[in-house]
Amino acid sequence: MVSKVTSMREAVERYVSDGCSLAVEGFTAFICFAAAHEIIRQGRRDLTLIRMTPDLVYDQMVAAGTARKLIFSYLGNPGIGSLHAIRRAVEQGLPGPLELEEYTHFGMIGRYIAGASRLPFFPLRSFSGSDLPRVNPNIRMLTDPFLGEQIAVVPPLNPDVAILHAQRADEQGNTQAWGLLGVQKEVAFASRHVIVVVEEIVEPALIRRDPNRTLIPDMIVDAVVHEPFGAHPSYVQGYYDRDNQQDQAWDGLSREPQALQDWLERWVYGVQDRQAYLKLLPPGTLERLKPLPVRSEAVDYGGYR
Amino acid sequence: MVSKVTSMREAVERYVSDGCSLAVEGFTAFICFAAAHEIIRQGRRDLTLIRMTPDLVYDQMVAAGTARKLIFSYLGNPGIGSLHAIRRAVEQGLPGPLELEEYTHFGMIGRYIAGASRLPFFPLRSFSGSDLPRVNPNIRMLTDPFLGEQIAVVPPLNPDVAILHAQRADEQGNTQAWGLLGVQKEVAFASRHVIVVVEEIVEPALIRRDPNRTLIPDMIVDAVVHEPFGAHPSYVQGYYDRDNQQDQAWDGLSREPQALQDWLERWVYGVQDRQAYLKLLPPGTLERLKPLPVRSEAVDYGGYR
Amino acid sequence: MSSEYSANEMMIVSAARALAEARSVLVGVGLPNIACNLARRTVAPDLVLIYESGVIGARPARLPLSIGDPTIVSGAAWTGPMPDLFLYILQGGRIDAALLGTAQIDRWGNLNSTVIGPYEAPKVRLPGSGGACDIAINARRTLIITRLSSRTFVSSLDFHTTPGHTDFATDVHSRAVAGSGPELVITDRALFRFAEDEGEMELASLHPGVTKEQVEDHVGWPLKAAPEISSTPPPTPAELKIIREELDPEGLYR
Amino acid sequence: MSSEYSANEMMIVSAARALAEARSVLVGVGLPNIACNLARRTVAPDLVLIYESGVIGARPARLPLSIGDPTIVSGAAWTGPMPDLFLYILQGGRIDAALLGTAQIDRWGNLNSTVIGPYEAPKVRLPGSGGACDIAINARRTLIITRLSSRTFVSSLDFHTTPGHTDFATDVHSRAVAGSGPELVITDRALFRFAEDEGEMELASLHPGVTKEQVEDHVGWPLKAAPEISSTPPPTPAELKIIREELDPEGLYR
């Protein structure tokens, strides 16, 4: 089989086009900022950005003018504060208008599951007594054919492209992850194209010695990008911690459009790739973010001949 | 916290009562024959036996007269042949009548998911063009409120008791399994009581060094039974192989009611527990079933202080 | 150590005490996180800490900055896909208690965390539901934790993000689906419960040194009072010791 | 090695050849398992072997006795919960081809694997659907593999377990939901396809030495013939070598 390994630049050029719908997922963990920054550098426009928690990664993409619409369930900088660029777009239409399509976390999860499963809808116990169905016609009620009870349903969500970060994959795209798995598996199966970005590319034999650890099988992966620290300032379990200093700094500078543009100039437009970005980090940053080792036990699958 | 470890006898006495619904699950793998044999020894009656693939384990329980009803999707001895005791019950009403409630594999999976999720129904693309909905009123059609398409739905399934075999657990019931996970997780969450039976009881610290490997959390586990080789003649990945000799022998002897009763006398009624059963196996059986070692790599979760 | 205590510490111990008998709790960040860990060390030693991000039986080695902090994963009993958490644990009815914050709350315990002003053109765009609406509908008990302020305790919400007991007053039918409504509102000045009959919020307990009038001044509707109003016991030295020495040594939430 | 070959070997190579261009196949046991592994070694080197028991990219070190054999797990690329396999892989439309056996088949390619005789009081109770009905409805292409016999090729099924092209003749509406119907029926004497227009089974290819009449004798309805009937190429020495030396050295399925 031919290897799917490619550069971030090539992967974005090939799969992320103007106007497409894109899910760079990861619940606080595994958020691929390296991909977001490359998309900004390549000047993509009119994207529909899909994430449960838009987080800094979409605050930056909105500030850079890549987005037309947001599909989400929680607009915040986890544990820190607001997403000021997105708030400016929503509250003041700056730099441009931003369409919002809003759910609860469970609603987004249901949409991803339906999308991955080719189901016409997914039922869930939520939304009743909330105004969300009033402002989002995709949230509907259905009568259960067994007991006649009312239950909410949401339609499938099928992003054009998913970009998912993980610890490791082989060259074919068999991808293993541990830590907060979020909705990574569901998004991968729901999307038309899947780009996996990993800290390490490993031998297929290593993946195949622990098949239960494989989150995403190669058959649904289009491209594999090797990008160490590609999730910074988000984190990768066991590899590096969340860089709360940069996240906190963002809370301050992003309140000021000019300061935000200066930040993008320096950290995104001013570098050609993630390696150059890493060189801009204060000395000792990566060492500071490195966790202590806490290794799992190996398990035995047995050889059956 | 107080340990949930108990003997198979106590676990069955406490949780499996006459007339209850019981799921001893496991798709070819992890089938807990030790529990089934203890239930037969304790003379339980009128059970509703739930399994996707009733397999030898329920053929034996039906032959012993424990069952009133079967909820299932495939009646066969995998790769070998028929389940003759169940066939006699269905075709000739011997030793007694047996009620059947029948689905496809996907239908059973949907019922378990709905049961685990407290959903009033689960939708799936199946059953259309089949006679199954005609003979099973639990299979209904529903109109999707978005595109108006017809889709099949099945109701939740909530067994009174689930008995699930796995490689290891801690004394609280945090259970780790690898290999064919089947519907083990869904059945556990769908059931009112959960008994886990394991090859090894391990320190909580070992479980907690690999939390993504935990299939069933202790909060839903009622009892933990330590029963090495408790799944024989089924298998446990990495611990022992399926004993095809005993499975093939069953295909022959189970055609003959008297031979079958003699088998139950020797292997079930004639022993007091699984340890005594293992002593009856031909010398070298357990060695013959032992696979070669194929160990996974350890992974690092990191310590974050 | 001084027996002086902060408003936050009063809220933390009130929340922790409300978790007695709970076997499982869905943990938030900040005060709720400290409250849940305090409960484990005092009134509910077997309390299972669950995070909606997909963690059961967490043993965080540091104070988590968010519910997605890697410290909640290392050493946990179970970590898995968020669909498992929302389908099998939350909707499955396995969460005994959950703590929610809010930007606005009305007399029925309905919550707004979505917008200030009209939805289509908000003055302030808030984070939105996240899991709040899902949690209020599916957790067995919901506790609200927020500071008492007339900006928060309003007569009418700008947006209904999360249902409270409103269904008593309006649509009875959907109530079964809309959960049981909040049980307790924990603030820095007082505790509030909801009347059995119509589910309206009532003053249940005053913190030390706080008067009924001071509370009423910060509530945007004529506040009802419970048949008898108790006075909240202040934090004990033992509770304060655990908070200050173990749970928040840096005093981030002091 | 002798160029003589068995009826099973003829079926195996016919099935393997039908998998050319397939990227993924849902593997059964017995002949289908050998056929899929033969295809990987000949016409479809990148073919991904998928087992409904929850395995993707299997590399079985021995001939699996069942689809739950532990040998399909060790060395696989992915192993997971069966719900993932049925929801995301099968219903998700990720299965290019699947091979199904059957006890009865009718002229529309409907299958019966449930009962012989009436459902309520069967003469013979068969295993039932298992995944067959789900697979026929959700796999992109379905291939049937069974021996040609008048007991199998019947004018009317005792029970409809798995839908074929019947919807052409009956309910057009539900067809979209009921899958695309079987594409090919592989037997020990001939191959059958289904007419574009009404989806009725027609004789498409005769195996070496078999006459049209011999086939018709084993079919329980007036069999239609394709515009032109081809003759199936016999197994090549290369195909036989792989089957006999690598895939079934013990000749279990000879």
mmCIF file of N, CA and C in Angstrom, chain D residues 1-73:
data_model
loop_
_atom_site.group_PDB
_atom_site.id
_atom_site.type_symbol
_atom_site.label_atom_id
_atom_site.label_comp_id
_atom_site.label_asym_id
_atom_site.label_seq_id
_atom_site.Cartn_x
_atom_site.Cartn_y
_atom_site.Cartn_z
ATOM 1 N N MET D 1 1.224 -29.777 -9.281
ATOM 2 C CA MET D 1 -0.070 -30.036 -8.624
ATOM 3 C C MET D 1 -1.132 -30.308 -9.669
ATOM 4 N N SER D 2 -2.063 -31.198 -9.346
ATOM 5 C CA SER D 2 -3.079 -31.589 -10.333
ATOM 6 C C SER D 2 -3.988 -30.402 -10.641
ATOM 7 N N SER D 3 -4.390 -30.274 -11.903
ATOM 8 C CA SER D 3 -5.276 -29.166 -12.265
ATOM 9 C C SER D 3 -6.739 -29.577 -12.039
ATOM 10 N N GLU D 4 -6.932 -30.821 -11.550
ATOM 11 C CA GLU D 4 -8.274 -31.204 -11.072
ATOM 12 C C GLU D 4 -8.663 -30.245 -9.959
ATOM 13 N N TYR D 5 -9.919 -29.986 -9.811
ATOM 14 C CA TYR D 5 -10.331 -29.088 -8.715
ATOM 15 C C TYR D 5 -11.702 -29.523 -8.219
ATOM 16 N N SER D 6 -12.015 -29.107 -6.999
ATOM 17 C CA SER D 6 -13.286 -29.512 -6.392
ATOM 18 C C SER D 6 -14.362 -28.452 -6.651
ATOM 19 N N ALA D 7 -15.612 -28.845 -6.388
ATOM 20 C CA ALA D 7 -16.728 -27.907 -6.531
ATOM 21 C C ALA D 7 -16.511 -26.705 -5.608
ATOM 22 N N ASN D 8 -16.017 -26.972 -4.387
ATOM 23 C CA ASN D 8 -15.759 -25.872 -3.459
ATOM 24 C C ASN D 8 -14.701 -24.927 -4.011
ATOM 25 N N GLU D 9 -13.648 -25.492 -4.587
ATOM 26 C CA GLU D 9 -12.586 -24.645 -5.121
ATOM 27 C C GLU D 9 -13.121 -23.773 -6.265
ATOM 28 N N MET D 10 -14.027 -24.324 -7.056
ATOM 29 C CA MET D 10 -14.640 -23.545 -8.135
ATOM 30 C C MET D 10 -15.438 -22.374 -7.558
ATOM 31 N N MET D 11 -16.145 -22.633 -6.442
ATOM 32 C CA MET D 11 -16.927 -21.564 -5.808
ATOM 33 C C MET D 11 -16.000 -20.517 -5.203
ATOM 34 N N ILE D 12 -14.913 -20.992 -4.585
ATOM 35 C CA ILE D 12 -13.976 -20.071 -3.925
ATOM 36 C C ILE D 12 -13.358 -19.106 -4.939
ATOM 37 N N VAL D 13 -12.880 -19.643 -6.054
ATOM 38 C CA VAL D 13 -12.223 -18.751 -7.018
ATOM 39 C C VAL D 13 -13.245 -17.815 -7.672
ATOM 40 N N SER D 14 -14.468 -18.304 -7.891
ATOM 41 C CA SER D 14 -15.493 -17.433 -8.472
ATOM 42 C C SER D 14 -15.791 -16.265 -7.545
ATOM 43 N N ALA D 15 -15.866 -16.554 -6.253
ATOM 44 C CA ALA D 15 -16.141 -15.486 -5.283
ATOM 45 C C ALA D 15 -14.961 -14.521 -5.212
ATOM 46 N N ALA D 16 -13.747 -15.071 -5.177
ATOM 47 C CA ALA D 16 -12.552 -14.227 -5.084
ATOM 48 C C ALA D 16 -12.477 -13.275 -6.272
ATOM 49 N N ARG D 17 -12.734 -13.802 -7.470
ATOM 50 C CA ARG D 17 -12.648 -12.962 -8.675
ATOM 51 C C ARG D 17 -13.697 -11.844 -8.628
ATOM 52 N N ALA D 18 -14.844 -12.132 -7.999
ATOM 53 C CA ALA D 18 -15.909 -11.115 -7.924
ATOM 54 C C ALA D 18 -15.529 -9.964 -6.996
ATOM 55 N N LEU D 19 -14.439 -10.143 -6.247
ATOM 56 C CA LEU D 19 -14.025 -9.104 -5.300
ATOM 57 C C LEU D 19 -12.970 -8.155 -5.886
ATOM 58 N N ALA D 20 -12.657 -8.342 -7.182
ATOM 59 C CA ALA D 20 -11.720 -7.403 -7.815
ATOM 60 C C ALA D 20 -12.305 -5.999 -7.681
ATOM 61 N N GLU D 21 -11.458 -5.012 -7.414
ATOM 62 C CA GLU D 21 -11.847 -3.606 -7.222
ATOM 63 C C GLU D 21 -12.480 -3.317 -5.859
ATOM 64 N N ALA D 22 -12.930 -4.349 -5.123
ATOM 65 C CA ALA D 22 -13.481 -4.061 -3.788
ATOM 66 C C ALA D 22 -12.348 -3.585 -2.880
ATOM 67 N N ARG D 23 -12.624 -2.544 -2.065
ATOM 68 C CA ARG D 23 -11.597 -2.081 -1.123
ATOM 69 C C ARG D 23 -11.820 -2.684 0.260
ATOM 70 N N SER D 24 -13.081 -3.063 0.546
ATOM 71 C CA SER D 24 -13.383 -3.652 1.848
ATOM 72 C C SER D 24 -14.420 -4.751 1.665
ATOM 73 N N VAL D 25 -14.282 -5.810 2.448
ATOM 74 C CA VAL D 25 -15.235 -6.918 2.359
ATOM 75 C C VAL D 25 -15.560 -7.411 3.764
ATOM 76 N N LEU D 26 -16.854 -7.694 3.984
ATOM 77 C CA LEU D 26 -17.292 -8.281 5.236
ATOM 78 C C LEU D 26 -17.151 -9.794 5.093
ATOM 79 N N VAL D 27 -16.298 -10.389 5.920
ATOM 80 C CA VAL D 27 -15.893 -11.773 5.730
ATOM 81 C C VAL D 27 -16.771 -12.722 6.542
ATOM 82 N N GLY D 28 -17.198 -13.806 5.919
ATOM 83 C CA GLY D 28 -17.877 -14.869 6.656
ATOM 84 C C GLY D 28 -16.878 -15.979 6.937
ATOM 85 N N VAL D 29 -17.354 -17.115 7.452
ATOM 86 C CA VAL D 29 -16.441 -18.237 7.691
ATOM 87 C C VAL D 29 -16.566 -19.251 6.561
ATOM 88 N N GLY D 30 -15.655 -20.224 6.576
ATOM 89 C CA GLY D 30 -15.698 -21.289 5.580
ATOM 90 C C GLY D 30 -15.256 -20.773 4.220
ATOM 91 N N LEU D 31 -16.010 -21.158 3.181
ATOM 92 C CA LEU D 31 -15.624 -20.781 1.822
ATOM 93 C C LEU D 31 -15.437 -19.271 1.675
ATOM 94 N N PRO D 32 -16.379 -18.439 2.177
ATOM 95 C CA PRO D 32 -16.194 -16.991 2.010
ATOM 96 C C PRO D 32 -14.872 -16.502 2.603
ATOM 97 N N ASN D 33 -14.479 -17.071 3.739
ATOM 98 C CA ASN D 33 -13.228 -16.656 4.360
ATOM 99 C C ASN D 33 -12.046 -16.977 3.451
ATOM 100 N N ILE D 34 -12.053 -18.177 2.873
ATOM 101 C CA ILE D 34 -10.961 -18.548 1.964
ATOM 102 C C ILE D 34 -11.001 -17.666 0.715
ATOM 103 N N ALA D 35 -12.215 -17.397 0.230
ATOM 104 C CA ALA D 35 -12.353 -16.575 -0.979
ATOM 105 C C ALA D 35 -11.798 -15.168 -0.752
ATOM 106 N N CYS D 36 -12.103 -14.578 0.411
ATOM 107 C CA CYS D 36 -11.628 -13.208 0.686
ATOM 108 C C CYS D 36 -10.113 -13.179 0.796
ATOM 109 N N ASN D 37 -9.546 -14.183 1.451
ATOM 110 C CA ASN D 37 -8.087 -14.221 1.583
ATOM 111 C C ASN D 37 -7.424 -14.513 0.235
ATOM 112 N N LEU D 38 -8.089 -15.295 -0.608
ATOM 113 C CA LEU D 38 -7.560 -15.541 -1.963
ATOM 114 C C LEU D 38 -7.584 -14.237 -2.771
ATOM 115 N N ALA D 39 -8.668 -13.475 -2.632
ATOM 116 C CA ALA D 39 -8.768 -12.197 -3.363
ATOM 117 C C ALA D 39 -7.628 -11.263 -2.964
ATOM 118 N N ARG D 40 -7.323 -11.210 -1.648
ATOM 119 C CA ARG D 40 -6.228 -10.336 -1.187
ATOM 120 C C ARG D 40 -4.908 -10.738 -1.830
ATOM 121 N N ARG D 41 -4.744 -12.035 -2.104
ATOM 122 C CA ARG D 41 -3.470 -12.519 -2.645
ATOM 123 C C ARG D 41 -3.456 -12.504 -4.171
ATOM 124 N N THR D 42 -4.609 -12.133 -4.786
ATOM 125 C CA THR D 42 -4.661 -12.147 -6.255
ATOM 126 C C THR D 42 -5.229 -10.846 -6.829
ATOM 127 N N VAL D 43 -6.542 -10.745 -6.933
ATOM 128 C CA VAL D 43 -7.166 -9.631 -7.673
ATOM 129 C C VAL D 43 -7.312 -8.343 -6.860
ATOM 130 N N ALA D 44 -7.241 -8.418 -5.493
ATOM 131 C CA ALA D 44 -7.499 -7.228 -4.662
ATOM 132 C C ALA D 44 -6.484 -7.137 -3.517
ATOM 133 N N PRO D 45 -5.213 -6.832 -3.860
ATOM 134 C CA PRO D 45 -4.153 -6.864 -2.841
ATOM 135 C C PRO D 45 -4.395 -5.916 -1.657
ATOM 136 N N ASP D 46 -5.156 -4.807 -1.887
ATOM 137 C CA ASP D 46 -5.386 -3.854 -0.785
ATOM 138 C C ASP D 46 -6.688 -4.123 -0.043
ATOM 139 N N LEU D 47 -7.348 -5.239 -0.341
ATOM 140 C CA LEU D 47 -8.647 -5.545 0.256
ATOM 141 C C LEU D 47 -8.563 -5.573 1.789
ATOM 142 N N VAL D 48 -9.440 -4.795 2.435
ATOM 143 C CA VAL D 48 -9.494 -4.774 3.899
ATOM 144 C C VAL D 48 -10.515 -5.805 4.375
ATOM 145 N N LEU D 49 -10.040 -6.749 5.199
ATOM 146 C CA LEU D 49 -10.934 -7.789 5.715
ATOM 147 C C LEU D 49 -11.627 -7.287 6.971
ATOM 148 N N ILE D 50 -12.963 -7.263 6.952
ATOM 149 C CA ILE D 50 -13.752 -6.773 8.078
ATOM 150 C C ILE D 50 -14.646 -7.906 8.588
ATOM 151 N N TYR D 51 -14.672 -8.086 9.919
ATOM 152 C CA TYR D 51 -15.537 -9.096 10.527
ATOM 153 C C TYR D 51 -16.617 -8.411 11.347
ATOM 154 N N GLU D 52 -17.865 -8.847 11.203
ATOM 155 C CA GLU D 52 -18.957 -8.198 11.929
ATOM 156 C C GLU D 52 -18.791 -8.323 13.436
ATOM 157 N N SER D 53 -17.923 -9.238 13.874
ATOM 158 C CA SER D 53 -17.660 -9.383 15.308
ATOM 159 C C SER D 53 -16.880 -8.193 15.863
ATOM 160 N N GLY D 54 -16.394 -7.298 14.975
ATOM 161 C CA GLY D 54 -15.752 -6.090 15.459
ATOM 162 C C GLY D 54 -14.277 -5.967 15.133
ATOM 163 N N VAL D 55 -13.882 -6.424 13.939
ATOM 164 C CA VAL D 55 -12.468 -6.387 13.550
ATOM 165 C C VAL D 55 -12.318 -5.777 12.160
ATOM 166 N N ILE D 56 -11.353 -4.865 12.013
ATOM 167 C CA ILE D 56 -11.017 -4.273 10.715
ATOM 168 C C ILE D 56 -9.543 -4.541 10.431
ATOM 169 N N GLY D 57 -9.257 -4.935 9.167
ATOM 170 C CA GLY D 57 -7.866 -5.174 8.788
ATOM 171 C C GLY D 57 -7.289 -6.393 9.477
ATOM 172 N N ALA D 58 -8.068 -7.479 9.504
ATOM 173 C CA ALA D 58 -7.611 -8.704 10.152
ATOM 174 C C ALA D 58 -6.494 -9.348 9.346
ATOM 175 N N ARG D 59 -5.573 -10.036 10.058
ATOM 176 C CA ARG D 59 -4.483 -10.813 9.438
ATOM 177 C C ARG D 59 -4.444 -12.180 10.114
ATOM 178 N N PRO D 60 -5.514 -12.979 9.919
ATOM 179 C CA PRO D 60 -5.582 -14.247 10.664
ATOM 180 C C PRO D 60 -4.377 -15.145 10.378
ATOM 181 N N ALA D 61 -3.760 -15.657 11.460
ATOM 182 C CA ALA D 61 -2.576 -16.512 11.321
ATOM 183 C C ALA D 61 -2.978 -17.952 11.034
ATOM 184 N N ARG D 62 -4.250 -18.274 11.255
ATOM 185 C CA ARG D 62 -4.760 -19.611 10.911
ATOM 186 C C ARG D 62 -6.135 -19.419 10.279
ATOM 187 N N LEU D 63 -6.677 -20.479 9.686
ATOM 188 C CA LEU D 63 -8.006 -20.416 9.098
ATOM 189 C C LEU D 63 -9.015 -20.282 10.247
ATOM 190 N N PRO D 64 -9.708 -19.118 10.358
ATOM 191 C CA PRO D 64 -10.611 -18.931 11.510
ATOM 192 C C PRO D 64 -11.768 -19.941 11.454
ATOM 193 N N LEU D 65 -12.058 -20.561 12.612
ATOM 194 C CA LEU D 65 -13.168 -21.508 12.653
ATOM 195 C C LEU D 65 -14.504 -20.770 12.648
ATOM 196 N N SER D 66 -14.505 -19.576 13.242
ATOM 197 C CA SER D 66 -15.736 -18.775 13.273
ATOM 198 C C SER D 66 -15.370 -17.309 13.122
ATOM 199 N N ILE D 67 -16.387 -16.439 12.957
ATOM 200 C CA ILE D 67 -16.095 -15.005 12.840
ATOM 201 C C ILE D 67 -15.750 -14.416 14.204
ATOM 202 N N GLY D 68 -15.773 -15.249 15.249
ATOM 203 C CA GLY D 68 -15.372 -14.792 16.578
ATOM 204 C C GLY D 68 -14.055 -15.398 17.019
ATOM 205 N N ASP D 69 -13.319 -15.985 16.094
ATOM 206 C CA ASP D 69 -12.057 -16.659 16.418
ATOM 207 C C ASP D 69 -11.000 -15.657 16.892
ATOM 208 N N PRO D 70 -10.286 -15.950 17.980
ATOM 209 C CA PRO D 70 -9.287 -14.985 18.485
ATOM 210 C C PRO D 70 -8.170 -14.683 17.495
ATOM 211 N N THR D 71 -7.975 -15.560 16.510
ATOM 212 C CA THR D 71 -6.898 -15.316 15.552
ATOM 213 C C THR D 71 -7.184 -14.111 14.651
ATOM 214 N N ILE D 72 -8.454 -13.690 14.551
ATOM 215 C CA ILE D 72 -8.743 -12.516 13.706
ATOM 216 C C ILE D 72 -8.440 -11.211 14.460
ATOM 217 N N VAL D 73 -8.279 -11.298 15.791
ATOM 218 C CA VAL D 73 -7.992 -10.105 16.601
ATOM 219 C C VAL D 73 -6.494 -9.825 16.633
#
